[in-house]
Tab-separated table of C-alpha atoms in Angstrom:
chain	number	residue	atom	x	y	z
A	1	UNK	CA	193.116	224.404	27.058
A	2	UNK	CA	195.165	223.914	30.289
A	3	UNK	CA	197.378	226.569	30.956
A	4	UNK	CA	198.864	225.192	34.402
A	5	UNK	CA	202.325	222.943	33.903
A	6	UNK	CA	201.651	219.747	34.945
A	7	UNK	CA	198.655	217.728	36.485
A	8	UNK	CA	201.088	215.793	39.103
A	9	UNK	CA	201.154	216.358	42.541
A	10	UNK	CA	198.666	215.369	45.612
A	11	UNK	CA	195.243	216.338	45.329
A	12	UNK	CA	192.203	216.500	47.377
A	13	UNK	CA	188.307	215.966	47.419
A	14	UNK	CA	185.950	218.308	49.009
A	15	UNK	CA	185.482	214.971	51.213
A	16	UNK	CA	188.671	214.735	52.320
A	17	UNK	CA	190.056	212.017	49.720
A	18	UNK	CA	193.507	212.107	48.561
A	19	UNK	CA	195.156	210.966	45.027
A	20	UNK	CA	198.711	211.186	44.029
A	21	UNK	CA	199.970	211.762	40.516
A	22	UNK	CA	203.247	211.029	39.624
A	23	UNK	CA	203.620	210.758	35.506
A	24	UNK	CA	201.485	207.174	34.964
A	25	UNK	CA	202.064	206.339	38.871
A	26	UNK	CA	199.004	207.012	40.772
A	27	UNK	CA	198.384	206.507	44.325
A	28	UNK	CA	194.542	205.968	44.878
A	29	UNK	CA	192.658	207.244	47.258
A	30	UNK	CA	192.664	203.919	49.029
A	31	UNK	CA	196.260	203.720	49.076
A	32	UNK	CA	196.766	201.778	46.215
A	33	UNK	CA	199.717	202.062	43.463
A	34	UNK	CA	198.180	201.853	40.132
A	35	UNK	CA	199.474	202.878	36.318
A	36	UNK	CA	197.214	205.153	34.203
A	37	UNK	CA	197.123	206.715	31.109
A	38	UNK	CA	199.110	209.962	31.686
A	39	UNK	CA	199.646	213.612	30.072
A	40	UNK	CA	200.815	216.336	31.274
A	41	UNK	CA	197.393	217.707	32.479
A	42	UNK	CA	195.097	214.206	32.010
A	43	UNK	CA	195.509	211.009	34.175
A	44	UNK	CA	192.786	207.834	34.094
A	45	UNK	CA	192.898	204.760	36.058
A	46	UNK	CA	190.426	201.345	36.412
A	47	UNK	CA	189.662	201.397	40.466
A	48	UNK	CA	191.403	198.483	42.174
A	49	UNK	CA	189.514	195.494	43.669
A	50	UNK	CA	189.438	196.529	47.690
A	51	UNK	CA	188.361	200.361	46.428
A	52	UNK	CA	184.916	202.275	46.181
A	53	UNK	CA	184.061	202.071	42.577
A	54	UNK	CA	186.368	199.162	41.641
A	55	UNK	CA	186.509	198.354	38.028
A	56	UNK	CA	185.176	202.013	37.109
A	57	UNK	CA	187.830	204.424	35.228
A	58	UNK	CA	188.831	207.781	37.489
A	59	UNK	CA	188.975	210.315	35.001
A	60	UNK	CA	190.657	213.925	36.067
A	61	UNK	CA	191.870	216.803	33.990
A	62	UNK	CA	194.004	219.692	35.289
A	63	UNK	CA	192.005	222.864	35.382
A	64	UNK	CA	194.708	225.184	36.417
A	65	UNK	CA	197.573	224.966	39.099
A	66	UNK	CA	195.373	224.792	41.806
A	67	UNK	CA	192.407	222.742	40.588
A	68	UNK	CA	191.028	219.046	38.569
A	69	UNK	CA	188.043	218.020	37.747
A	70	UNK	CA	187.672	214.349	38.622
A	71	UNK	CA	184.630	211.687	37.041
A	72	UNK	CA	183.987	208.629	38.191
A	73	UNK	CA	183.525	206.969	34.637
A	74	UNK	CA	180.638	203.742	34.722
A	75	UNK	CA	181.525	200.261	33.220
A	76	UNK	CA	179.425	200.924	30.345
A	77	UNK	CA	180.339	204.238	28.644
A	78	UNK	CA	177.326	204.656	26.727
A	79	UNK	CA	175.083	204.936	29.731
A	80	UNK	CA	175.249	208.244	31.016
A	81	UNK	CA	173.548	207.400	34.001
A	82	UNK	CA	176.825	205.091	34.863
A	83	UNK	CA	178.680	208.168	34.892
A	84	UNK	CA	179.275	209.967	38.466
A	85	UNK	CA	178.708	213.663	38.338
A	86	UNK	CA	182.175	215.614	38.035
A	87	UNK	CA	183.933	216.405	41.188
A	88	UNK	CA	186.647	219.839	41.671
A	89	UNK	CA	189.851	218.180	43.176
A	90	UNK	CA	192.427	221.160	44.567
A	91	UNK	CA	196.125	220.690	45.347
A	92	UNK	CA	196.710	219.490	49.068
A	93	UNK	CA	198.013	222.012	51.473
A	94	UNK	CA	201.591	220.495	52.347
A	95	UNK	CA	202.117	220.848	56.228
A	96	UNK	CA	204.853	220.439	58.480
């Protein structure tokens, strides 16, 4: 069970990637505006065309305020091996 309030807000991959969540609005890490399936504290897309892993599902569940866990989800579900190991997203340090 989640205990943070809400999954939305600008999070960032240990490689640098960003995503946006904003209810069902998602900006992709390529810079793309897509609508997902939205809770508060689940969002999943399909990848754009143009994007790394286009036509897979981005998965990512809040783990707390500070942290989401984020799977790259194959085009077959029932292969495991489809499945990109699970990645820890944090919130993006906002600079000025």
């Amino acid at each position: 069970i989640a205990v943070a309030d809400q999954i939305d807000g600008t999070w960032c991959s240990p490689a640098g990637d960003s995503m946006t969540i904003e209810g069902a609005r998602i900006v992709t890490p390529g810079g793309n505006v897509v609508t997902g399936t939205y809770n508060r504290h689940h969002v999943d897309y399909e990848v754009p065309p143009g994007e790394a892993e286009a036509g897979n599902r981005v998965s990512a569940d809040q783990l707390n305020d500070e942290q989401i866990r984020v799977i790259v989800i194959g085009r077959d579900p029932k292969d495991p091996a489809a499945n990109a190991p699970s990645e820890i997203w944090t919130k993006c340090q906002v600079t000025s």
